[in-house]
Coordinates of C-alpha atoms and ligand atoms in Angstrom, one line a residue:
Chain A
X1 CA 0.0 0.0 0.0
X2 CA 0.7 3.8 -0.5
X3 CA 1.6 5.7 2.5
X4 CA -0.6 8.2 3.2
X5 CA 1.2 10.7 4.9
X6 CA -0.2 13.8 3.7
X7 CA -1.6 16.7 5.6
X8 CA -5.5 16.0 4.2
X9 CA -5.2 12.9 5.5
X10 CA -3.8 13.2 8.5
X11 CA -6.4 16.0 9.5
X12 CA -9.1 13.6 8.3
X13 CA -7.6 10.5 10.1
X14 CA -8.2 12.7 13.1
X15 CA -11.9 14.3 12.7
X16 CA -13.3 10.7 11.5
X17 CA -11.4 8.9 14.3
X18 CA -12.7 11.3 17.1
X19 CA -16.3 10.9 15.7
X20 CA -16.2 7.7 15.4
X21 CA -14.5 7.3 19.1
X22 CA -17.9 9.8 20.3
X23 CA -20.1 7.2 17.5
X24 CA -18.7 3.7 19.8
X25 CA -19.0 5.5 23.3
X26 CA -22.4 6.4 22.5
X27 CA -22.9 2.5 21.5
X28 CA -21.4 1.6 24.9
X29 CA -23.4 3.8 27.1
X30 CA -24.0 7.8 27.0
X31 CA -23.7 10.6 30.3
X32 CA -27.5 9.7 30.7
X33 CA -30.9 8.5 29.2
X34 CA -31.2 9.8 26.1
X35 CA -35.4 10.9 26.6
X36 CA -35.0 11.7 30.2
X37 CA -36.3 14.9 30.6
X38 CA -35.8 17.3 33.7
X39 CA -37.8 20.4 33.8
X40 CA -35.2 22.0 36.1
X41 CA -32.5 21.6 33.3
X42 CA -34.8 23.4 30.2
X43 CA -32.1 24.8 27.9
X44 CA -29.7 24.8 30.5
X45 CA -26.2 26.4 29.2
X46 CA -23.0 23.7 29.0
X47 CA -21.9 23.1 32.2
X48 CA -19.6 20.2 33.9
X49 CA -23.2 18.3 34.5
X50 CA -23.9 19.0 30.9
X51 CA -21.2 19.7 28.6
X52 CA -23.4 20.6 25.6
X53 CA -26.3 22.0 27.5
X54 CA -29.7 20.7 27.5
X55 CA -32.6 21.4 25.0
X56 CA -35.8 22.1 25.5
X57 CA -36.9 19.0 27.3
X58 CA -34.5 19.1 29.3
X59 CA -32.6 16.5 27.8
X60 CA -29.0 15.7 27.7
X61 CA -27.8 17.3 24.6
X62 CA -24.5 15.6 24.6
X63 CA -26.3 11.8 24.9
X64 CA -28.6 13.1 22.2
X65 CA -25.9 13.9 19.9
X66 CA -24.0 10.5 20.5
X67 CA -27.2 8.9 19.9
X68 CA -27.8 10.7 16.6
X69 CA -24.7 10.5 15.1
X70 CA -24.9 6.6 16.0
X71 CA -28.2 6.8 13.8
X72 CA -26.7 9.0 11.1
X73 CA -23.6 7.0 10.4
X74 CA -26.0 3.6 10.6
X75 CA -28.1 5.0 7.7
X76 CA -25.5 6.2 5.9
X77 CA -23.8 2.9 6.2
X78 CA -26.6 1.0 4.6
X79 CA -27.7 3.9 2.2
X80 CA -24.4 3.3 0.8
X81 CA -24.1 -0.5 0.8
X82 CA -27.6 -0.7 -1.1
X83 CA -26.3 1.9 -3.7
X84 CA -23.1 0.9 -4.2
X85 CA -24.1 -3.2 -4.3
X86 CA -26.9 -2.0 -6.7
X87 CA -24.8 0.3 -8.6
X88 CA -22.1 -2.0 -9.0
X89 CA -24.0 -5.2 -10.5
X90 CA -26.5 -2.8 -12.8
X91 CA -23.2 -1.2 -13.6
X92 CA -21.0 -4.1 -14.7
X93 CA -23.4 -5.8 -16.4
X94 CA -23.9 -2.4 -18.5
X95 CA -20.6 -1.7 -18.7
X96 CA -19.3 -5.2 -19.8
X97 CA -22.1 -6.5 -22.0
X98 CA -23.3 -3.3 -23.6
X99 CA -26.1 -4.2 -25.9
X100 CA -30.1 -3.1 -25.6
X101 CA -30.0 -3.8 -21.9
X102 CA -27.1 -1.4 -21.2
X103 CA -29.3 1.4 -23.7
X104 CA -32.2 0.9 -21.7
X105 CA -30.8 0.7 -18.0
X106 CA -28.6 3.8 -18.9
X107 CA -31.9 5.5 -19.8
X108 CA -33.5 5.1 -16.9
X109 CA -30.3 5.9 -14.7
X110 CA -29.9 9.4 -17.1
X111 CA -33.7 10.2 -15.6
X112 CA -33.3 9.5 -12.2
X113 CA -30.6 10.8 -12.1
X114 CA -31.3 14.3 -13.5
X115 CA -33.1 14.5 -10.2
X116 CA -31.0 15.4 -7.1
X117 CA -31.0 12.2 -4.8
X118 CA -32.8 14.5 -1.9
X119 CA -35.7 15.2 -4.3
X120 CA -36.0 11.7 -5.3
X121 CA -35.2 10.4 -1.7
X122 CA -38.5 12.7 -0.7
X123 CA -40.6 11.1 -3.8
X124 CA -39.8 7.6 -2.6
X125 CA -40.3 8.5 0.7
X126 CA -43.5 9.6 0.2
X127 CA -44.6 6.2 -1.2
X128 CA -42.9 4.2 1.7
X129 CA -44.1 6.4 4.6
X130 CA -41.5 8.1 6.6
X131 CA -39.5 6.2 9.4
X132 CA -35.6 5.9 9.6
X133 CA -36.0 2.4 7.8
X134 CA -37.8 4.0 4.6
X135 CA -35.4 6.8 4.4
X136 CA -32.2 4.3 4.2
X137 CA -34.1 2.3 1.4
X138 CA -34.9 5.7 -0.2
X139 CA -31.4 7.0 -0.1
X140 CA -30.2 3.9 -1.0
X141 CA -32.1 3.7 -3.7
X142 CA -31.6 7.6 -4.9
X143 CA -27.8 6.4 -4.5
X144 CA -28.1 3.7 -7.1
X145 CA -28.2 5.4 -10.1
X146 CA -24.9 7.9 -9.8
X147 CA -23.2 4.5 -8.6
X148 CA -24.1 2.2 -11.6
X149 CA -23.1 5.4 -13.9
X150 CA -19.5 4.9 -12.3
X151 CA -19.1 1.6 -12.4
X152 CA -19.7 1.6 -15.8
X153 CA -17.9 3.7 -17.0
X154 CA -15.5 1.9 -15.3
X155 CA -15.9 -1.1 -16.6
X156 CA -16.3 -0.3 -19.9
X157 CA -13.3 1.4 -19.3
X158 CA -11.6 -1.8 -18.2
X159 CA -13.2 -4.2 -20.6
X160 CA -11.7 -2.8 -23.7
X161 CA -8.3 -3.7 -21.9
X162 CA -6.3 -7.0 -22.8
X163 CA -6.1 -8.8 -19.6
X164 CA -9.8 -9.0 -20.4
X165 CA -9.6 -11.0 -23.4
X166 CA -6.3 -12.9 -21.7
X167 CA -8.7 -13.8 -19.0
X168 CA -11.7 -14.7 -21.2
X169 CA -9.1 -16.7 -23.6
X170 CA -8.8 -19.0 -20.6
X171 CA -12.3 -19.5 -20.9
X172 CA -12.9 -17.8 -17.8
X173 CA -16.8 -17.0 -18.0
X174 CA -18.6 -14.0 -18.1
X175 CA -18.8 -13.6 -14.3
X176 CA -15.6 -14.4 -13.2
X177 CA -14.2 -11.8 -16.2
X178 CA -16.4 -9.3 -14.4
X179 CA -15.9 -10.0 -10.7
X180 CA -12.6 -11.5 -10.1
X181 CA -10.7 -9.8 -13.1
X182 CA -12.5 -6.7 -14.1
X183 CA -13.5 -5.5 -10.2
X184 CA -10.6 -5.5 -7.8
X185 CA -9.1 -3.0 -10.9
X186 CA -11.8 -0.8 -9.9
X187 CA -12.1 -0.6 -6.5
X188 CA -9.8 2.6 -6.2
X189 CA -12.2 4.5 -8.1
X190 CA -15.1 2.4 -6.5
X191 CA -13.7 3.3 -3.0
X192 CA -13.3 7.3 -3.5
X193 CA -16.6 7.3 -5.0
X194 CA -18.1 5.1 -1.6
X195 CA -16.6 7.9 0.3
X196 CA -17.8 10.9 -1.2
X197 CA -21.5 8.5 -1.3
X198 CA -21.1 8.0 2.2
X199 CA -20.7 11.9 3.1
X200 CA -23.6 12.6 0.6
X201 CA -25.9 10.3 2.9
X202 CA -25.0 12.3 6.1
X203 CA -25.8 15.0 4.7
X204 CA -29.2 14.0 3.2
X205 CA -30.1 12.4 6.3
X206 CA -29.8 15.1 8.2
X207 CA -32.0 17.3 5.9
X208 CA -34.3 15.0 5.4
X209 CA -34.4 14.3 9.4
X210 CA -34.7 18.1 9.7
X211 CA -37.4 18.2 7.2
X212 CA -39.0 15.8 9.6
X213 CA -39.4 13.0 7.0
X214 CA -35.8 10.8 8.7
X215 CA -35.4 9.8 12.0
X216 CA -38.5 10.2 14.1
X217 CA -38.6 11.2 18.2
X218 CA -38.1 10.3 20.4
X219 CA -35.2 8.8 18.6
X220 CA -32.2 11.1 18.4
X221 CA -31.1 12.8 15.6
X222 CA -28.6 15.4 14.2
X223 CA -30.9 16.7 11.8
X224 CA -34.1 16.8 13.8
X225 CA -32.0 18.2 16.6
X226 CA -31.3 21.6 14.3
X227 CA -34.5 21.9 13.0
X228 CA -36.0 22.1 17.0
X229 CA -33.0 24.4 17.6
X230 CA -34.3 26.8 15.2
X231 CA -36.7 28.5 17.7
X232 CA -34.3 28.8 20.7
X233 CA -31.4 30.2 18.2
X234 CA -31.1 33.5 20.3
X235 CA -31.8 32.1 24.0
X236 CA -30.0 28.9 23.8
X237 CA -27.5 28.9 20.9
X238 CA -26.0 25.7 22.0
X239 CA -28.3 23.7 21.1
X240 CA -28.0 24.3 17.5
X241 CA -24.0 24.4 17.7
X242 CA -23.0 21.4 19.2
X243 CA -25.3 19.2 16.8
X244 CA -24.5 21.4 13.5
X245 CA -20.9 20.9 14.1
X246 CA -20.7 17.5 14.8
X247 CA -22.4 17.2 11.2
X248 CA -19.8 19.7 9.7
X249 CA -16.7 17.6 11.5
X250 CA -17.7 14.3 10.3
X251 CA -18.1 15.0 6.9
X252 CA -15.2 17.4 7.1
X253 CA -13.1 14.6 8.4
X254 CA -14.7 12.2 5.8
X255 CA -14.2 14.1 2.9
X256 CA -10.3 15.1 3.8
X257 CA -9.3 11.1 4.4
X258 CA -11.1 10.7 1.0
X259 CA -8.9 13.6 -0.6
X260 CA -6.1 12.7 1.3
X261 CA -6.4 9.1 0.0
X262 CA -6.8 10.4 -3.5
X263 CA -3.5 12.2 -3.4
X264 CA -1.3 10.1 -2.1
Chain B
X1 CA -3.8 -33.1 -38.5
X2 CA -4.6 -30.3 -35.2
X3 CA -6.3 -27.3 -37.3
X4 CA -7.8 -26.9 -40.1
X5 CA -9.0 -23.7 -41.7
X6 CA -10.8 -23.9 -44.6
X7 CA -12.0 -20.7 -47.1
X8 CA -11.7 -18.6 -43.9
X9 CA -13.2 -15.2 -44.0
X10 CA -14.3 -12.4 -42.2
X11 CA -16.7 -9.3 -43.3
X12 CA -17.6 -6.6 -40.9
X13 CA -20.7 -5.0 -40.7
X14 CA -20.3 -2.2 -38.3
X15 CA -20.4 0.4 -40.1
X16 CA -22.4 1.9 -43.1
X17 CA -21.3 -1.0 -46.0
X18 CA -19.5 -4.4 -45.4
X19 CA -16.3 -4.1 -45.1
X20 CA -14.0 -7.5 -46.0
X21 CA -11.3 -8.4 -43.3
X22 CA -10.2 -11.5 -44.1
X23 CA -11.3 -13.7 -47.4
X24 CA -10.4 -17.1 -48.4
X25 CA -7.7 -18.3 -46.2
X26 CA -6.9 -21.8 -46.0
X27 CA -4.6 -23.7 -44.7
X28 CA -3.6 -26.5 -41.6
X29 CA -1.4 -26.9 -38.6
X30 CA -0.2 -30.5 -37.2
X31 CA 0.4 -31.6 -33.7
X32 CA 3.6 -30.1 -32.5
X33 CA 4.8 -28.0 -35.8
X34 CA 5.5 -24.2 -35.4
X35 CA 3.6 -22.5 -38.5
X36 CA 4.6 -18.9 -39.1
X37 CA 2.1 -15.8 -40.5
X38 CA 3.8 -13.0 -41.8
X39 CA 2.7 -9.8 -43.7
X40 CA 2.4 -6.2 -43.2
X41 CA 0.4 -4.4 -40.6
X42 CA -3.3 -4.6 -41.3
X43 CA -3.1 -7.6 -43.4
X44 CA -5.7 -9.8 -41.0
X45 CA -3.2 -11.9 -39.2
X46 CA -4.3 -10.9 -36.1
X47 CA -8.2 -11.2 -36.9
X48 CA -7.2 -15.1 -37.9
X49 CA -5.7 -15.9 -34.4
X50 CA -8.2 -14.2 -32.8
X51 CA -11.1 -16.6 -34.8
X52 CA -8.7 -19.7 -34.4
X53 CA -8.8 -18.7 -30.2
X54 CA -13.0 -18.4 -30.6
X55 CA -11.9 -14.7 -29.5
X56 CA -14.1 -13.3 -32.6
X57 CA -16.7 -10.7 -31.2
X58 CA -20.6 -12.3 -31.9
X59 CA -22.3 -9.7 -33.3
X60 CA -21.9 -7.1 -36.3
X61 CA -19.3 -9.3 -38.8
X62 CA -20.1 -11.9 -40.8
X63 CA -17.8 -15.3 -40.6
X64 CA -16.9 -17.7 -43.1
X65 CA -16.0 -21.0 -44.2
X66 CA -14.7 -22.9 -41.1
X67 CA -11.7 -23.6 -38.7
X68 CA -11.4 -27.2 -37.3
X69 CA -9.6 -28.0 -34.2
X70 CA -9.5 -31.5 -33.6
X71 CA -12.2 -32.0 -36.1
X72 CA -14.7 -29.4 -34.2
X73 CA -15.5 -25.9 -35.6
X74 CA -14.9 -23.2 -33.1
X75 CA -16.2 -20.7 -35.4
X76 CA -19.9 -22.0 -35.0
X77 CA -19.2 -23.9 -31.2
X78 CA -21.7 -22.8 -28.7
X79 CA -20.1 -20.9 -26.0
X80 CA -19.6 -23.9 -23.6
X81 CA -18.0 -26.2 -25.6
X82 CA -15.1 -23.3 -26.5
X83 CA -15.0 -22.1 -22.9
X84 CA -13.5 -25.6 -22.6
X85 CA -11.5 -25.8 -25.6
X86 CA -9.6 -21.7 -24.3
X87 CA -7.4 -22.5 -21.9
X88 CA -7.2 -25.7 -21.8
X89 CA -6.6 -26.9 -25.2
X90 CA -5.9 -23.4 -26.8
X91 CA -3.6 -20.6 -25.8
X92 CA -2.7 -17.2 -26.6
X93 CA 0.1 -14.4 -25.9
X94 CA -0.4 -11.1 -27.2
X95 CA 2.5 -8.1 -28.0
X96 CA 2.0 -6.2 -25.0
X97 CA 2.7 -8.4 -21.9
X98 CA 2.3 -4.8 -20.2
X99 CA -1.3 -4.9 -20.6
X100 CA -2.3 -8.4 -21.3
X101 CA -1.8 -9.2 -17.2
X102 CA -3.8 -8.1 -14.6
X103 CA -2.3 -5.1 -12.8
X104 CA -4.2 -6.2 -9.7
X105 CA -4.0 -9.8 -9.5
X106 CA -0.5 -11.7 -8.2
X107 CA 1.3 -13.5 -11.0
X108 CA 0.8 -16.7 -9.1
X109 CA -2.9 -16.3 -9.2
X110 CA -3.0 -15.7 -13.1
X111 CA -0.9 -18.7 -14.0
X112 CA -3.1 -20.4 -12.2
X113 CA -6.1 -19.1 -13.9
X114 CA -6.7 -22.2 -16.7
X115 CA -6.1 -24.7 -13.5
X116 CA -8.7 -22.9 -11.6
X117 CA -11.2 -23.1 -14.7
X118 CA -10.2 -26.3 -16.3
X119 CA -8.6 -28.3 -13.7
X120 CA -11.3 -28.0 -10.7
X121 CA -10.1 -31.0 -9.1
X122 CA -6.6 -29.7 -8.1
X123 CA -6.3 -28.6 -4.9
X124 CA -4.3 -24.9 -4.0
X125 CA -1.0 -26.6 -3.1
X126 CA -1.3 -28.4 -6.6
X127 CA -2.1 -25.7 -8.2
X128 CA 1.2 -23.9 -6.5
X129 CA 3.6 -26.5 -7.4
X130 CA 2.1 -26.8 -10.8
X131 CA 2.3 -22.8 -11.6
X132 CA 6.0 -22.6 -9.8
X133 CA 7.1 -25.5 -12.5
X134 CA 5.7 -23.5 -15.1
X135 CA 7.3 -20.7 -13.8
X136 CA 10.2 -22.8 -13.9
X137 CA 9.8 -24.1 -17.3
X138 CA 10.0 -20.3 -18.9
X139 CA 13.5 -19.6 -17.5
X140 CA 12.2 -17.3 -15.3
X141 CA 14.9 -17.3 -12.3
X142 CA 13.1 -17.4 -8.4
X143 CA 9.9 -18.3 -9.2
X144 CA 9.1 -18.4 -6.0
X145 CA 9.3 -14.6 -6.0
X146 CA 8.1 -13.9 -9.5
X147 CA 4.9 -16.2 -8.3
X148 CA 4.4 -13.4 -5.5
X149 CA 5.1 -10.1 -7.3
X150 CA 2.6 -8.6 -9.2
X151 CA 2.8 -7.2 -12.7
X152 CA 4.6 -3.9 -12.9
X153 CA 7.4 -5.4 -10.5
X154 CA 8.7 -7.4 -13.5
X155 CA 10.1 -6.5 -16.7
X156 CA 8.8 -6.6 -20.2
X157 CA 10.6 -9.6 -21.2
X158 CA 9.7 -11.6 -17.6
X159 CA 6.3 -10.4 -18.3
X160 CA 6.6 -12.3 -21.7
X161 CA 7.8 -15.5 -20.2
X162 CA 4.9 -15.3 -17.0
X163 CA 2.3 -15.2 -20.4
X164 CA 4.2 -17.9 -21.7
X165 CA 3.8 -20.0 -18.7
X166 CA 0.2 -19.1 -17.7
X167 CA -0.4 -20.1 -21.5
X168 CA 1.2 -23.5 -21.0
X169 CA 0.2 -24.5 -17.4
X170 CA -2.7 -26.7 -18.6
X171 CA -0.8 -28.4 -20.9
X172 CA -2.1 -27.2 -24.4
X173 CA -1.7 -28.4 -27.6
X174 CA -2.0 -25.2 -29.6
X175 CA -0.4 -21.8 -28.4
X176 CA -1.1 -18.6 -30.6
X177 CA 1.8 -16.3 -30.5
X178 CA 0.2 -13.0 -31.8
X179 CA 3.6 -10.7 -32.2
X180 CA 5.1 -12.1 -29.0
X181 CA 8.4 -10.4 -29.2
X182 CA 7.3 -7.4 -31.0
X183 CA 7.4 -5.0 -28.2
X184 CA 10.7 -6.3 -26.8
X185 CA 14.2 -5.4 -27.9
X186 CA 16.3 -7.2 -29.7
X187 CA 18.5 -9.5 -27.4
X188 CA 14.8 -10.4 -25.1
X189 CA 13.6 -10.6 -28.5
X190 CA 16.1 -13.5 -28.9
X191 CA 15.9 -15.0 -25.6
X192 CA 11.8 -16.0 -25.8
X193 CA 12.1 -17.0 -29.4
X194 CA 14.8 -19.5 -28.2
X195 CA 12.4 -20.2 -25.2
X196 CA 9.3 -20.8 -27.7
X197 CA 11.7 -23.2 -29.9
X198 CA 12.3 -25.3 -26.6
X199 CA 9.0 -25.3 -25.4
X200 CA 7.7 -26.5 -28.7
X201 CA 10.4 -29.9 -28.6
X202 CA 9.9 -30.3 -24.6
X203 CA 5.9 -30.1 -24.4
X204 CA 5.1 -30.8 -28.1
X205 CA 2.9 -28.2 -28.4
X206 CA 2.1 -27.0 -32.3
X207 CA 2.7 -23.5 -31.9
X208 CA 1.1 -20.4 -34.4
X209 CA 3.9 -17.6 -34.5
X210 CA 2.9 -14.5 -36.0
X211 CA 4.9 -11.5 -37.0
X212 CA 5.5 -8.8 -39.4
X213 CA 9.4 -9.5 -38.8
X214 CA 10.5 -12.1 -41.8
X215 CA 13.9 -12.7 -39.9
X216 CA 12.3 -14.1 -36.5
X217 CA 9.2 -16.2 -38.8
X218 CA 12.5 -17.9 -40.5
X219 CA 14.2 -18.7 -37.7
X220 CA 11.7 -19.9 -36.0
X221 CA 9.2 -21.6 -37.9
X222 CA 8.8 -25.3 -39.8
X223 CA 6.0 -23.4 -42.5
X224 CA 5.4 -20.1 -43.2
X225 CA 2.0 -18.0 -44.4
X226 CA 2.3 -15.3 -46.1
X227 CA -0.8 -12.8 -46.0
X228 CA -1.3 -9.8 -47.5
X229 CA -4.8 -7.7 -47.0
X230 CA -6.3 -10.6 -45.6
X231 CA -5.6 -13.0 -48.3
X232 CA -3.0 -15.7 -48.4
X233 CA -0.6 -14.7 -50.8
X234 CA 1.8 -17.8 -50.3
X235 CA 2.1 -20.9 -48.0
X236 CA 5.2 -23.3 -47.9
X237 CA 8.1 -24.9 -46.2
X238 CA 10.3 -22.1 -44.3
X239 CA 13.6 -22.9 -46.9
X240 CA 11.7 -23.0 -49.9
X241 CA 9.6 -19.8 -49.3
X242 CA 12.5 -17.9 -48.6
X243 CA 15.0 -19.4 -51.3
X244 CA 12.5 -19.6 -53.9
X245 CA 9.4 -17.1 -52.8
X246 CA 7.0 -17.7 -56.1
X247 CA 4.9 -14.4 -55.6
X248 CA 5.7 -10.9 -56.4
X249 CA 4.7 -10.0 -53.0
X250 CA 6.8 -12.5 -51.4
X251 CA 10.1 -11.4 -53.4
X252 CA 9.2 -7.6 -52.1
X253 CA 8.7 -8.7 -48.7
X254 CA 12.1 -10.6 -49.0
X255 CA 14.1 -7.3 -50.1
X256 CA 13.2 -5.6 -47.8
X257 CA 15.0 -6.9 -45.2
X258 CA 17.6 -5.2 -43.5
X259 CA 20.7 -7.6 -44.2
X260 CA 23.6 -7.8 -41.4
X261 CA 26.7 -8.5 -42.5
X262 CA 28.9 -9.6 -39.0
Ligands
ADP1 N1 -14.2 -3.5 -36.5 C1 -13.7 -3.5 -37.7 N2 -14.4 -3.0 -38.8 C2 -13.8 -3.0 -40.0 N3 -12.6 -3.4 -40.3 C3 -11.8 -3.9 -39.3 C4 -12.3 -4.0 -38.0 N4 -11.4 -4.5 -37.2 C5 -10.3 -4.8 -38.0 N5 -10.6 -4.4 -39.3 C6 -9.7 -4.5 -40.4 O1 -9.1 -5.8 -40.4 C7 -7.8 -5.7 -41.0 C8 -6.9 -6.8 -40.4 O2 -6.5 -6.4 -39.1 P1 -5.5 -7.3 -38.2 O3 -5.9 -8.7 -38.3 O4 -5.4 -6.7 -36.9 O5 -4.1 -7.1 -39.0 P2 -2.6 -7.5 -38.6 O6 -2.7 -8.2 -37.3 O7 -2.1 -8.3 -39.7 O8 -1.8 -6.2 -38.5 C9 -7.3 -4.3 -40.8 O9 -6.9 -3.8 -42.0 C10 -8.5 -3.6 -40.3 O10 -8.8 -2.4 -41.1
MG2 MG1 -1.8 -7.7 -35.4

């Protein structure tokens, strides 16, 4: 392997470790119950009781942030495995066999994706009915389409290479051509493009949570969390930062490991 | 007799009128001889290996007559039956060893790949000592190491012998050498013709050499082709051809090489 020892990467090394140190506490156990509520606390400033305040409930906003990142990165996660899994068979079976079904598929990918994935997240969405399950098929869906169009580009890409027809003179069949020879010499590409997909879903599931569609209460979540903030802005401004910035550091840190690995 | 082509001929229709590759090419290959195709650039040599290795894309191009290995025509096989035949029974090196191995995939791994297809009853360590033999076999020296490395840790001429082995590990009878040395220089050049030569007397495999280079096709091949805009021109023992070419073409072809007086 490359080293990576750049500064991107190092700074992103960093951010995505210490979210994802806050994500595995949070798994493990959080300050206190995340829907206990205490009247006395109502938008109580930071203090050494409460680190990032409390909101409106009186709830601990610190346990409430674990707990929604823990539900952000989860749906990301998944949005991302269902596109990319999708995206990479519908892609390599474009890409490699070409033909009417490539012409067809690519259609259909060309309109759906003319949509941005939020708008077409929030169409499926309103089909499925709202819930944190329905928005990481929805996203994962809406994820498909700019997935398959990589992959096969890719893999046209690679096809037209002669280790392909090496391989196939062997009388290795179709699938193994595809996904022992054809895909490990894509994963780089594959791997960036996971990366950016994954930051993409954080960020949709937080609007989406904050459109009120996502995550629903008393679950925690990032998104929901800013959206509630909204009318306390001015009286108790914490409540706002501390979830906001969590969202801003892990894709920050996300997208700097994915540049930094890009660089090296 | 291993292959027999007969009034071989290819027409393409992908674009707006046919266009004629190859056209009425004919001739045969035994068990264990090394026949040579020569002519220029563009003159369908490479189309014919590519039809004799069932490498011919399906659609858009019309094929004719027929090519016979062991009495079976891979031009109209289903796909199964030459699936077993590549491999297996039918190899091929191409002119770029750069590009014609995996840049991903160990070396071990791809010699092993026509085991793995055809041979699904070896086990891994058989498969090992079978590619590190083969290795072996191609002159390559620590094959050991050259089985771990990976592609761009070798150089063009080790590249050339790892194709040579992955062609030969399950023991074919026919290897197609399309320009094998073209992309080499000249003393490599030497080194995996001399290889080919031995291969050909150790494992008695018949062995299809092509090249636009009339110097290597002598010294290296029993009978010669000689093909000129995809039609066979001439076809003959290596001596006579060159002593006593009968074609116009063949006496051009003939002058111009470069002689080297030492
Ligand atoms: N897809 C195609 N459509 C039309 N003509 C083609 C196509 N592919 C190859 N040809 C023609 O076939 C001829 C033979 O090519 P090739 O077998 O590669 O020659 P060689 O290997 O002797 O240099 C070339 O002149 C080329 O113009
Ligand atoms: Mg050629």
């Amino acid at each position: 392997m490359k080293k990576y020892r750049n500064f991107n990467f190092i700074c992103g090394a960093v951010l995505t470790g210490f979210c994802l140190l806050i994500v595995l506490t949070g798994l493990i156990r959080t300050p206190y119950d995340t829907t206990a509520m205490s009247v006395a606390d109502r938008l109580s400033a930071p203090s050494f009781a409460h680190w990032m305040g409390c909101d409106n409930y009186g709830r601990d906003i610190l346990s409430r942030v674990m707990e929604g990142m823990r539900n952000t990165v989860w749906i990301a996660l998944l949005t991302v495995a269902i596109g990319t899994l999708s995206g990479v068979v519908i892609g390599a079976v474009c890409g490699y066999f070409g033909g009417l079904l490539d012409d067809i598929l690519m259609r259909v990918n060309d309109v759906l994706f003319s949509f941005p994935s939020i708008l077409l997240a929030l169409v499926i969405i309103s089909l499925l009915g709202t819930g944190s399950l329905n928005v990481t098929l929805a996203l994962g869906i809406a994820f498909i389409p700019s997935f398959a169009r990589i992959v096969r580009s890719e893999v046209k890409k690679q096809s037209a290479l002669e280790y392909v027809e090496s391989a196939r003179l062997m009388g290795a069949g179709h699938l193994r051509v595809i996904f022992v020879h054809i895909l490990p010499n894509i994963l780089p590409v594959l791997l960036s493009s996971v990366m950016i997909g994954f930051n993409n879903a954080v960020l949709a599931e937080a609007g989406l949570s904050y459109l009120g569609v996502g995550v629903q209460p008393p679950q925690a979540s990032l998104g929901r969390m800013l959206s509630e903030a909204q009318s306390y802005l001015f009286t108790a401004p914490w409540y706002a930062i501390f979830p906001g910035l969590m969202i801003v550091l892990m894709v920050l840190g996300f997208a700097l490991l994915a540049e930094g690995m890009t660089e090296a | 007799m291993l292959l027999e082509c007969k009034d071989f001929g290819i027409e393409f229709h992908d674009h707006d009128r046919p266009e004629r590759a190859v056209e009425g090419v004919s001739f045969s290959l035994d068990a264990g001889e090394i026949l040579g195709i020569v002519g220029e650039s563009g003159s369908g040599k490479s189309l014919t290996a590519l039809a004799i290795a069932g490498l011919l894309p399906r659609k858009k191009l019309k094929k004719e007559g027929e090519i016979l290995f062991d009495g079976q025509d891979v031009l109209r096989m289903d796909r199964k039956a030459l699936r077993e035949l590549q491999g297996d029974e039918i190899c091929m090196i191409f002119q770029e060893p750069m590009t014609a191995l995996n840049p991903t995939m160990r070396i071990g791994l791809q010699v092993e790949e026509a085991l793995r297809i055809h041979h699904r009853e070896m086990d891994a360590a058989a498969r090992r000592e079978r590619a590190l033999s083969c290795l072996a076999d191609v002159e390559l020296p620590d094959p050991e190491q050259v089985y771990e490395s990976y592609p761009h840790q070798l150089s063009g001429g080790m590249r050339q012998r790892v194709m040579i082995a992955a062609a030969m590990v399950g023991g074919p009878q026919l290897l197609i050498a399309d320009e094998p040395t073209t992309a080499l220089d000249v003393t490599v050049q030497a080194q995996i013709i001399k290889l080919l030569q031995k291969i050909n007397r150790k494992e008695k495999v018949a062995i299809l050499f092509i090249s636009h280079d009339l110097s290597l096709i002598r010294q290296i091949s029993h009978r010669v082709l000689v093909m000129q805009n995809g039609r066979l021109v001439e076809q003959g023992e290596v001596e006579e051809i060159f002593e006593h070419p009968c074609k116009d073409y063949t006496k051009q072809l003939l002058s111009a090489i470069p002689r080297v007086e030492l």
